[in-house]
Coordinates of C-alpha atoms in Angstrom, one line a residue:
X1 CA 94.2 153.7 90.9
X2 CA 92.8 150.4 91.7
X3 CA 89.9 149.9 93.5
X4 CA 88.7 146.9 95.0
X5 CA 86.1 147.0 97.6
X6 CA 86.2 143.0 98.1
X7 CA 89.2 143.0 100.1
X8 CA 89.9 142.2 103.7
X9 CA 89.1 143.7 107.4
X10 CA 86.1 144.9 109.1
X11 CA 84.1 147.0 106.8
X12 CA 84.6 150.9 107.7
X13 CA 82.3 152.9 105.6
X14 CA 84.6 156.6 105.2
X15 CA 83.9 159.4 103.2
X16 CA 87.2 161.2 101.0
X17 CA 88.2 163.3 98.8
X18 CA 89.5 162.7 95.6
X19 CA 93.1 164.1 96.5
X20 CA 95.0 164.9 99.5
X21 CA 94.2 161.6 100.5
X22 CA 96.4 161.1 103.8
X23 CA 94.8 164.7 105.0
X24 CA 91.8 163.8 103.5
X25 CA 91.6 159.6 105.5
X26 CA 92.5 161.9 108.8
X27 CA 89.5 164.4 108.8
X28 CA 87.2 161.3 107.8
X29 CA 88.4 159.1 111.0
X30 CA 88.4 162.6 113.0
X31 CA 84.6 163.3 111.5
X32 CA 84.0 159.8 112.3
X33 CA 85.0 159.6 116.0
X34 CA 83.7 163.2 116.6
X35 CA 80.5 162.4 115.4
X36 CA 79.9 159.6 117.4
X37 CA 79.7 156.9 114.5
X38 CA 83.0 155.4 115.8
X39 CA 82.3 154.8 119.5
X40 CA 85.4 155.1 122.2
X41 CA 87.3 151.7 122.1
X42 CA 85.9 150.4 118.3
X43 CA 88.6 148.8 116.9
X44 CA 89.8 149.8 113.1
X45 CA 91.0 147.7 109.8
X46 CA 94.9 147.0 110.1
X47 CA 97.0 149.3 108.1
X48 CA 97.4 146.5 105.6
X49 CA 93.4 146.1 105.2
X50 CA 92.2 149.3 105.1
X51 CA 95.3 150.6 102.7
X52 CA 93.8 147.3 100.4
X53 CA 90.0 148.5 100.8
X54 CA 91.0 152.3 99.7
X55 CA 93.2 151.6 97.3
X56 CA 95.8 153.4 98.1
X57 CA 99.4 153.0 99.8
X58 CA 99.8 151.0 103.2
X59 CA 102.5 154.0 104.4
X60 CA 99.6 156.1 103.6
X61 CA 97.2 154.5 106.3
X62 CA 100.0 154.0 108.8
X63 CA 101.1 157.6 108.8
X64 CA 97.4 158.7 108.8
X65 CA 97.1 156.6 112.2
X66 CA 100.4 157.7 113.7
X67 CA 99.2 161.0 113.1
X68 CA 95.8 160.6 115.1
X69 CA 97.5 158.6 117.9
X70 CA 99.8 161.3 118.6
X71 CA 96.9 164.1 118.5
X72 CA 94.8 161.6 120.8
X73 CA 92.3 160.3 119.1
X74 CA 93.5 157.1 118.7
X75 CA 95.6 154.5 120.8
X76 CA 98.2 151.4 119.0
X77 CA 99.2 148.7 121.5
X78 CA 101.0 145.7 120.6
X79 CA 98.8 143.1 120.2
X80 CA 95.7 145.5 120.6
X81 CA 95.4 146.8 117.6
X82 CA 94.8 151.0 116.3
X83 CA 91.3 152.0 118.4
X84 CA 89.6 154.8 119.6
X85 CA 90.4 156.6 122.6
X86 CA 88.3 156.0 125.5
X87 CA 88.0 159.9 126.0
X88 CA 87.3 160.5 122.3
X89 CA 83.8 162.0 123.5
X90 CA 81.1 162.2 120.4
X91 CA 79.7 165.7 119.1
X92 CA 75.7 166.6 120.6
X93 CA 73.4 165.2 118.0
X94 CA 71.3 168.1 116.5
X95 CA 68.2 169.3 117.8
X96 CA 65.4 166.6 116.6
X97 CA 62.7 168.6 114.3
X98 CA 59.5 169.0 115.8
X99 CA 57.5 165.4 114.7
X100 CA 53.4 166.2 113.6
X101 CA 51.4 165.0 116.1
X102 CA 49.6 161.5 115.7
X103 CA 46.2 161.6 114.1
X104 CA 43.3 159.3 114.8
X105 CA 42.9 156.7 112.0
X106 CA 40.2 157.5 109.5
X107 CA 36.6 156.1 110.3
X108 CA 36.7 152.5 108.8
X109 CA 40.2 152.0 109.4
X110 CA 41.7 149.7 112.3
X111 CA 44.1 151.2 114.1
X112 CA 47.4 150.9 112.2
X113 CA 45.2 148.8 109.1
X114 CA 45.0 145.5 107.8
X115 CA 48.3 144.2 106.9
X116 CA 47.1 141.7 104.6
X117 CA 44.2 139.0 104.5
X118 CA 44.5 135.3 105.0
X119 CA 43.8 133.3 101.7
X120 CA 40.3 132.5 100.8
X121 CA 39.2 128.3 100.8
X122 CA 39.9 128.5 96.9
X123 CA 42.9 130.3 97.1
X124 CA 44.4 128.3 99.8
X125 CA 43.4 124.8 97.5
X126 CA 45.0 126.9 94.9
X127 CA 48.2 127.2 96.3
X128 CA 49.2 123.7 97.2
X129 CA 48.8 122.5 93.7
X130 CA 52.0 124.2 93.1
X131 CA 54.2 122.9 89.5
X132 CA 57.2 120.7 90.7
X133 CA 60.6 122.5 91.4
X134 CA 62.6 123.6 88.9
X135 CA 66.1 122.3 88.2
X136 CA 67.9 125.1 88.4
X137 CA 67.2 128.6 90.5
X138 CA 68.5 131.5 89.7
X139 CA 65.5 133.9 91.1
X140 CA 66.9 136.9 92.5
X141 CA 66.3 137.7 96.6
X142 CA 68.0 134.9 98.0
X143 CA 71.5 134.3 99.1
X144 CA 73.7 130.7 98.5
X145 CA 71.6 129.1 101.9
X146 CA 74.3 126.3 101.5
X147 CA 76.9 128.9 102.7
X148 CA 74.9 129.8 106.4
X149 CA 78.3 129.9 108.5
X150 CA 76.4 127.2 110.8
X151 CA 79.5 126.5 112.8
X152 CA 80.5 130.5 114.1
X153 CA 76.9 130.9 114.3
X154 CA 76.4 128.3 116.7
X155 CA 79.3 129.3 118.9
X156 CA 77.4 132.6 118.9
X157 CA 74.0 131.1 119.8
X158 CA 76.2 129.1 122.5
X159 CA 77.9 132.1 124.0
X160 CA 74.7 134.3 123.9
X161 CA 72.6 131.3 125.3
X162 CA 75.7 131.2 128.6
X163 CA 75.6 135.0 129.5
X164 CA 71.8 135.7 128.9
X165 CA 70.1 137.0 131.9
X166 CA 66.7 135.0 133.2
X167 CA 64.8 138.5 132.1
X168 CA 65.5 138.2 128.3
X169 CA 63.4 134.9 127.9
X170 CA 60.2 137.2 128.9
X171 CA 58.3 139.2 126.5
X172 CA 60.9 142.3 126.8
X173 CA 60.7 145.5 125.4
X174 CA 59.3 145.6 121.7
X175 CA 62.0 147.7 120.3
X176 CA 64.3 144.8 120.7
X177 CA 66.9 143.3 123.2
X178 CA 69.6 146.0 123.8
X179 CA 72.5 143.8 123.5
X180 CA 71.5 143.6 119.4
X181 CA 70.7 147.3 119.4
X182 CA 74.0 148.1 121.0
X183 CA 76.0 145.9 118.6
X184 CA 73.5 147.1 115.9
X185 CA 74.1 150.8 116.5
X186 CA 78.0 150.3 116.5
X187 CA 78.1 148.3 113.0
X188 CA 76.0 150.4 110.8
X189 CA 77.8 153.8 112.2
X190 CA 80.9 151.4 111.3
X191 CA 79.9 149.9 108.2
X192 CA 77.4 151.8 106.5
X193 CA 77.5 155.3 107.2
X194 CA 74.2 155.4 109.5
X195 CA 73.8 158.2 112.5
X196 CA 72.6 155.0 114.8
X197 CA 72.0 155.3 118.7
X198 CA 70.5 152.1 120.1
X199 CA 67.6 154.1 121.2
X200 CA 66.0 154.8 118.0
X201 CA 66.3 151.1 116.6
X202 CA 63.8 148.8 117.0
X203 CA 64.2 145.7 115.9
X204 CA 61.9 143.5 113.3
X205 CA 60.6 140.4 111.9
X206 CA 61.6 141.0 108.4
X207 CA 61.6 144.1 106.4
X208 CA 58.0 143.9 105.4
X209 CA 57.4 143.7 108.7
X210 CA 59.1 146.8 109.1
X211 CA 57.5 148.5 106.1
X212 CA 53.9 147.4 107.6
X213 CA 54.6 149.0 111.3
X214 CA 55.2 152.3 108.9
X215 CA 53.1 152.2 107.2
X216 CA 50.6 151.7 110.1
X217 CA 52.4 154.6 111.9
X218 CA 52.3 157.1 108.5
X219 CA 48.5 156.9 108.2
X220 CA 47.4 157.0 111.6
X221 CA 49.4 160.5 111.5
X222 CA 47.5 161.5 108.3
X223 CA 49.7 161.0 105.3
X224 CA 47.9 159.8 102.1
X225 CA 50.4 158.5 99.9
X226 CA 54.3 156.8 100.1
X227 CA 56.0 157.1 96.5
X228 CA 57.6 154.0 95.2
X229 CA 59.9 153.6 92.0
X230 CA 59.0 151.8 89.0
X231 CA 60.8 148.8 89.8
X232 CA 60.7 147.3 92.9
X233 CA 59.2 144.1 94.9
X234 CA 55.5 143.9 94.6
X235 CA 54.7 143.0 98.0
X236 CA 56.1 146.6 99.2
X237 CA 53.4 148.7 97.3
X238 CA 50.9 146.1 98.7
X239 CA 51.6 146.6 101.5
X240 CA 51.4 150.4 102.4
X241 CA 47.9 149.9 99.9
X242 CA 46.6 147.5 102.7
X243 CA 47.3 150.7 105.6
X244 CA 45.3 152.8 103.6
X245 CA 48.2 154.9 101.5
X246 CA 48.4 155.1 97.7
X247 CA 51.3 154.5 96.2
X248 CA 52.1 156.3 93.0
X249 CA 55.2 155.5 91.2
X250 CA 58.1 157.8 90.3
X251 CA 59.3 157.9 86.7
X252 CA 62.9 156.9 86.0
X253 CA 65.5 157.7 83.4
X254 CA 69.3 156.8 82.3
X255 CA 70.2 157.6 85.6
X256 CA 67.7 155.7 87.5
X257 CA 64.6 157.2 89.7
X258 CA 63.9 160.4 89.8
X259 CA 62.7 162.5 92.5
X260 CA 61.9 166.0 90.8
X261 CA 57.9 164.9 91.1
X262 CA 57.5 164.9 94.8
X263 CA 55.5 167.0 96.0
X264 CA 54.1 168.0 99.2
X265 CA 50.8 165.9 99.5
X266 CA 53.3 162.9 99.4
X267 CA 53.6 161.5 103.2
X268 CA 57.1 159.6 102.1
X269 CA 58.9 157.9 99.7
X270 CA 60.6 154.5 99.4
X271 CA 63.6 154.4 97.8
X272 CA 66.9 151.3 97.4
X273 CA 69.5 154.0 97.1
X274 CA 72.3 152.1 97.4
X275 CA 72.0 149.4 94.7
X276 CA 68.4 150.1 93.5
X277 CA 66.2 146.4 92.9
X278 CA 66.1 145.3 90.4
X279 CA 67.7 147.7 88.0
X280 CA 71.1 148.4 89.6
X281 CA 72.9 151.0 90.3
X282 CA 73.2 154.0 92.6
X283 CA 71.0 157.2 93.2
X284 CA 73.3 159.8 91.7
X285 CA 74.4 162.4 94.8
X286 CA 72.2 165.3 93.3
X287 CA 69.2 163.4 93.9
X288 CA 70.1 162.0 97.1
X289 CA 70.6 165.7 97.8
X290 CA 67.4 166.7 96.1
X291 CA 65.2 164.0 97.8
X292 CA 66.5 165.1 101.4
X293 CA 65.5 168.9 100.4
X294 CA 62.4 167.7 99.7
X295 CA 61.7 165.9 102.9
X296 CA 63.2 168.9 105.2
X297 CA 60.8 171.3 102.9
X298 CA 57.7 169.3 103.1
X299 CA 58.1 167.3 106.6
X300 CA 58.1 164.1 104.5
X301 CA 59.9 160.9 105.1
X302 CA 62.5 158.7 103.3
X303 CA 62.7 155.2 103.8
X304 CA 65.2 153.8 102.8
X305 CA 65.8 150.7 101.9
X306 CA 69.4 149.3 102.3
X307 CA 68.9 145.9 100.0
X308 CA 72.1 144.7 99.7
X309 CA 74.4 147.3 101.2
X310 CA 76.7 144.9 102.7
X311 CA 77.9 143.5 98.8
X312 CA 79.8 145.8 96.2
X313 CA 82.8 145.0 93.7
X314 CA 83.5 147.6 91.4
X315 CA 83.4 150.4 93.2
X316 CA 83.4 152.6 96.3
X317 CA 81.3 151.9 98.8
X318 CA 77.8 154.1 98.8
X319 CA 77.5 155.1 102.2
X320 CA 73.6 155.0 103.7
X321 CA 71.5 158.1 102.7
X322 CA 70.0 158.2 106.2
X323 CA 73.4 159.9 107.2
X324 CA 72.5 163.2 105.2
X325 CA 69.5 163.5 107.5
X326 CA 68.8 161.2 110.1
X327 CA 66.1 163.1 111.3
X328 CA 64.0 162.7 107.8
X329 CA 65.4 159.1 107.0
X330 CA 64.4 156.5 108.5
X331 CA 66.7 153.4 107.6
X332 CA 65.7 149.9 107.3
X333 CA 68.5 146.8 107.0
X334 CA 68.1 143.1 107.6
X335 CA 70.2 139.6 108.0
X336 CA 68.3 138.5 105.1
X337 CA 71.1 139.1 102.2
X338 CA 73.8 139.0 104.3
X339 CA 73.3 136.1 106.2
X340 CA 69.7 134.2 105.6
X341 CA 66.1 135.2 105.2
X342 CA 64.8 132.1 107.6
X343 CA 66.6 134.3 110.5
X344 CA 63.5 137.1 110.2
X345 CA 65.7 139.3 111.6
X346 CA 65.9 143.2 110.0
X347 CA 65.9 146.6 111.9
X348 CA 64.9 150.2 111.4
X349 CA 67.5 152.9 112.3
X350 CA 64.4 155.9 113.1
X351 CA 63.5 159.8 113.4
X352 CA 63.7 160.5 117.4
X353 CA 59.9 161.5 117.0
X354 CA 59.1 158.3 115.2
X355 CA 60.1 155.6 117.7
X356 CA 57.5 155.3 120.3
X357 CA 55.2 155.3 117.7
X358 CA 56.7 152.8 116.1
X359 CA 57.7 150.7 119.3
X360 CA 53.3 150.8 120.4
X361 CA 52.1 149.5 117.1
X362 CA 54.5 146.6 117.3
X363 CA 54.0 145.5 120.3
X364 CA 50.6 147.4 120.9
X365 CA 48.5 146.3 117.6
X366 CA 51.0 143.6 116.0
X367 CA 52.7 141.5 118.9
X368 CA 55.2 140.3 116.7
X369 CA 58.4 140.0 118.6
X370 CA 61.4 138.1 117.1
X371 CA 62.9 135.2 118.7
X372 CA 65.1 136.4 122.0
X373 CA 67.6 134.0 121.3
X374 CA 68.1 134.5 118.1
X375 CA 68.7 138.5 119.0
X376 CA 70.9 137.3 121.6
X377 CA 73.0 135.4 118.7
X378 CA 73.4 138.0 116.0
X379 CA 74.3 140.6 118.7
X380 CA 77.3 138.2 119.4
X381 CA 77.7 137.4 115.8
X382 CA 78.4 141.3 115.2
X383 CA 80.3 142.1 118.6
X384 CA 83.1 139.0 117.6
X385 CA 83.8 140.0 114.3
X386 CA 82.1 136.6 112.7
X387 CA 79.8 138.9 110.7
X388 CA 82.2 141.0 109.1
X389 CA 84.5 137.7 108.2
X390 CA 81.5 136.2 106.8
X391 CA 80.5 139.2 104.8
X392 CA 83.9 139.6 103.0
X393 CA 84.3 135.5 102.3
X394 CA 80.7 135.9 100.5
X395 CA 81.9 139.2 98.9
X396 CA 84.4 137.4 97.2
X397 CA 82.3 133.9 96.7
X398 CA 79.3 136.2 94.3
X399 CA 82.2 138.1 92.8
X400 CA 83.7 135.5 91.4
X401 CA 79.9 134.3 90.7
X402 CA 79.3 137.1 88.9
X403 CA 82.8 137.4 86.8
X404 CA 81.7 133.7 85.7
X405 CA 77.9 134.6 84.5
X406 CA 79.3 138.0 82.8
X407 CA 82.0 135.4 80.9
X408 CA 79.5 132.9 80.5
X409 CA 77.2 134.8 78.4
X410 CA 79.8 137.7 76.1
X411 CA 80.4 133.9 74.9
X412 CA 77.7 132.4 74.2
X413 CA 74.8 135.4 74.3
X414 CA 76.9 138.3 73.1
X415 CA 73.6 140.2 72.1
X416 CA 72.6 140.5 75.9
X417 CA 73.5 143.4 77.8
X418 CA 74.4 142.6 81.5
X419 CA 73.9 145.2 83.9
X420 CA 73.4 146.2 87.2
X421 CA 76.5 144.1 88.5
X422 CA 78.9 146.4 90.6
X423 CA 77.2 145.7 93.6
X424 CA 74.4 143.0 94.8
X425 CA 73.7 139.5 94.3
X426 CA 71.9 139.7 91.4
X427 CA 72.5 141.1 87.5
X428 CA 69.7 142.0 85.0
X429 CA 69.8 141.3 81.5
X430 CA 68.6 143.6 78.9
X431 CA 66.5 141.6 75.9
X432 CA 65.6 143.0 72.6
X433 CA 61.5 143.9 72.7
X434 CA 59.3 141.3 72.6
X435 CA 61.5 138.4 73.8
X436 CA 61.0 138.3 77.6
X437 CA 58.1 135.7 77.9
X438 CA 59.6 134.1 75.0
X439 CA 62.7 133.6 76.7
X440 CA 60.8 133.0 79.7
X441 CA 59.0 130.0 78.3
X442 CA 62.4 128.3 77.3
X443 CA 63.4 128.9 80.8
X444 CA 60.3 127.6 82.2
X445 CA 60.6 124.6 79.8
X446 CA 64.3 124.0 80.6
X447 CA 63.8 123.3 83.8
X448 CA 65.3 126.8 85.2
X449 CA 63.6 128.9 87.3
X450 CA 64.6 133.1 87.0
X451 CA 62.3 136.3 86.8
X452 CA 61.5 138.6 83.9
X453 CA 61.7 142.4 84.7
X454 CA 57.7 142.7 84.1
X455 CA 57.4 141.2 87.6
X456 CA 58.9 144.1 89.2
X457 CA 57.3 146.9 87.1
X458 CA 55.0 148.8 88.9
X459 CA 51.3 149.1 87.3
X460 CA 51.6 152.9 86.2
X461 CA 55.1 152.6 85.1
X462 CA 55.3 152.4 81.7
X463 CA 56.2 148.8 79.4
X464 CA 59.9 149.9 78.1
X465 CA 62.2 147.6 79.5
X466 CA 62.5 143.8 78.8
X467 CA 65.2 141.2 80.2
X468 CA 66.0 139.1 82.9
X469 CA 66.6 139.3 86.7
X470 CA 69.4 136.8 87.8
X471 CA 70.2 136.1 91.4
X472 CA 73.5 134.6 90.9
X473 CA 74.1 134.4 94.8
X474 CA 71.1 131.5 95.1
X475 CA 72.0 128.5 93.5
X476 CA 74.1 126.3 96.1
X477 CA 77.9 125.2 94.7
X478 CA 76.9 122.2 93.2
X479 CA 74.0 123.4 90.7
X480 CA 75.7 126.5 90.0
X481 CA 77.0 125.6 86.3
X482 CA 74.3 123.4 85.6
X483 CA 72.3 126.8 86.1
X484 CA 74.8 128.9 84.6
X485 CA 74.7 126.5 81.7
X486 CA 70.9 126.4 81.4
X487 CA 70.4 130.2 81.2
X488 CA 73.2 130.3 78.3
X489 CA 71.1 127.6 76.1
X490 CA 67.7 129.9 76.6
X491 CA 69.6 133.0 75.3
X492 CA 71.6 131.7 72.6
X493 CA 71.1 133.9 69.7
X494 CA 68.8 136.4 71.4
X495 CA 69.6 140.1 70.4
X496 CA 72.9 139.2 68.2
X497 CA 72.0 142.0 65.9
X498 CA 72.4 144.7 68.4
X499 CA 75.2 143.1 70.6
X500 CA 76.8 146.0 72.6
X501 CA 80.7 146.5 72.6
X502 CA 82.3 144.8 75.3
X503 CA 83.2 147.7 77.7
X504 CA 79.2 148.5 77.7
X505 CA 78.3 145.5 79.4
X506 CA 80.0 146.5 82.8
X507 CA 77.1 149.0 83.9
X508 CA 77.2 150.1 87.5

């Protein structure tokens, strides 16, 4: 059965089964609506789109929603669309678990820590004798800027800007506006699997924003260290350093990081579950399982980070971890893939007993509030539907990307392994030992800008893997072959004696 989660209609994250699958479509929509993630009056995919998103027959879909309008739980109108029933009312969330109590900081240590420290005179001269701008970028952590939908977005701002109250241009409450909460809560139920009540989001400058308020939060209520994996952004594991937490990093394997390790003098642990950076590929379910078990047995906390949730291609969606446990995973998302990073808009989705901690050290200790306006904007952007057209147009635009840099290089750097490409916006590219500066320097001297994995490796992880990290979703349309060309001249003839059979170069 084909599969192609690139398709059409607004994104509705559902968990099936592997048979039964008109029974199986029904008790996911019921589960769905019962358990709040599909509010009363959300409108669902057309029969057409969602049959195209599951792969599986259109009658299939149709009969499934005759079915569920006929028990009540949804309502068809002409014109309307299939929705939830009004009276559909959601199941009682669970009992929150009983939060430790907040702990004074240690002697020494500001309240909440240092995030970070300005640069030094030197440092700061340093930095603006930067080498001019490459040719060609293909770094990974950006999206194609070029393709900002600046028209919908400014009907958005324009809408939002009309039916904003006089109150939300004051400082406002530090969780965030409620309007983007509300539409916030709605689309990641919707979208990504997340247990999300607009109460327990609060809103953020940026993930490492995010990451800092935890990090404040963690060590003011005693924890001493937040695992990280191997591979990951740098700036992360600085940043939970800087509130006072080690972070140790967790050994990986064939089947990416593993979690057997933890133990209970471990506060948390940061994890990309979905679509782990920079290696690809998804936590397998055991250890999702296993890391969840470990944070119920030792009061721990997962945060997770949800990268580049929004993009996958070869496969079925992975819905958020958070929704195993919301009370033990705390979810953090932001614009910054999806749309642009200049927005500085991301959120966290948290614990019940985590969020007016949370809430005082940003606007307590921190002040940083996002822009009102701009809150006011993506709330709109999400509630019309914009989003979710946007999302699917990119979906297909770094598909196609990717399908052309996979091509690109079985024909002219068959020796290279690409992996990590059923989901995200980048790919990494496995190198024979000993060839990663090498290749870097012909980059570098090319005139092409793109990251070896070394950058991502965490201090204590060990030196076994060499390639390249390329963001394919960067480059705007009109340097993308130039780049794509660029990167096939540096690898030419690297690794040809152990070139991989074709169907190996496809790894989730």
């Amino acid at each position: 059965m084909r599969n192609d989660w690139a398709t059409f209609g607004a994104d509705l994250h559902l968990d099936l089964p592997g048979s039964r699958l008109r029974a199986g479509l029904m008790d996911a929509l019921r589960e769905a609506v019962r358990s709040g993630r599909l509010a009363p009056g959300s409108r669902l995919p057309s029969s057409r789109q969602l049959a195209a998103d599951l792969g599986v027959a259109r009658n299939t879909v149709a009969d499934a929603y005759a079915e569920l309008v006929a028990e009540g739980w949804l309502t068809a109108r002409q014109g309307s669309g299939t929705r939830v029933a009004r009276r559909a009312e959601p199941r009682p969330a669970p009992e929150p678990a009983e939060a430790p109590a907040p702990r004074a900081a240690p002697e020494g240590l500001a309240p909440g820590g240092t995030p970070w420290q300005p640069p030094s005179g030197q440092l700061a001269r340093a930095s603006r004798r930067r080498a001019p701008a490459p040719a060609y970028d293909l770094r990974s952590g950006t999206p194609d800027l070029a393709s900002f939908p600046r028209a919908e977005w400014l009907k958005a701002y324009r809408r939002a800007l009309t039916a904003a109250p006089n109150e939300a241009f004051g400082y406002g409450d530090p969780r965030g506006r409620a309007e983007l909460r509300t539409a916030l809560a709605e689309y990641l139920a919707r979208a990504r699997g997340v247990h999300a009540r607009p109460e327990r989001i609060v809103v953020c400058a940026g993930f490492a924003h995010g990451l800092m308020l935890l990090g404040q939060v963690l060590r003011a209520r005693g924890a001493r260290a937040v695992a990280v994996e191997s591979y990951g952004i740098g700036m992360y594991p600085g940043l939970l350093r800087s509130a006072g937490l080690a972070t140790p990093a967790l050994p990986f394997d064939e089947h990416g990081t593993r979690v057997d390790g933890l133990g209970a003098d471990t506060g948390a642990v940061l994890l990309t579950a979905a679509h782990q950076f920079p290696l690809g590929g998804a936590l397998p379910p055991d250890r999702r399982a296993a890391v969840v078990d470990w944070a119920r047995a030792t009061g721990g906390l997962v945060l997770e980070d949800d990268y580049d949730g929004e993009f996958r291609y070869d496969r079925q969606p992975v819905g958020a971890l958070q929704g195993l446990d919301p009370e033990r995973v705390v979810y953090l998302g932001t614009a910054s893939k999806s749309l642009a990073p200049g927005l500085r808009l991301a959120w966290m989705v948290l614990p019940e007993g985590l969020v007016d901690e949370v809430a005082t050290a940003k606007g307590g200790v921190v002040d940083w509030m996002c822009g009102t306006t701009d809150q006011l904007a993506f709330a709109e952007f999400l509630a019309s539907g914009a989003h979710d057209r946007h999302v699917r147009a990119m979906r297909l635009h770094y598909r196609h990307r990717r399908d052309q840099l996979v091509a690109a290089l079985a024909a002219h750097a068959p020796g290279v392994r690409v992996g990590g490409i059923a989901a995200g916006l980048h790919a990494v590219l496995t190198l024979p030992p000993g060839t990663e500066q090498a290749a870097l320097r012909s980059a570098a001297w090319q005139g092409l800008a793109v990251q070896g994995l070394d950058r991502f490796r965490h201090p204590d992880a060990p030196h076994s893997l060499e390639g390249l990290v390329v963001g394919y979703g960067t480059p705007p349309d009109s340097a993308w072959q130039g780049a794509l060309q660029t990167l096939c001249r540096v690898l030419e003839g690297v690794g040809e004696e152990a070139a991989p059979a074709p169907s190996e170069r496809l790894d989730p």
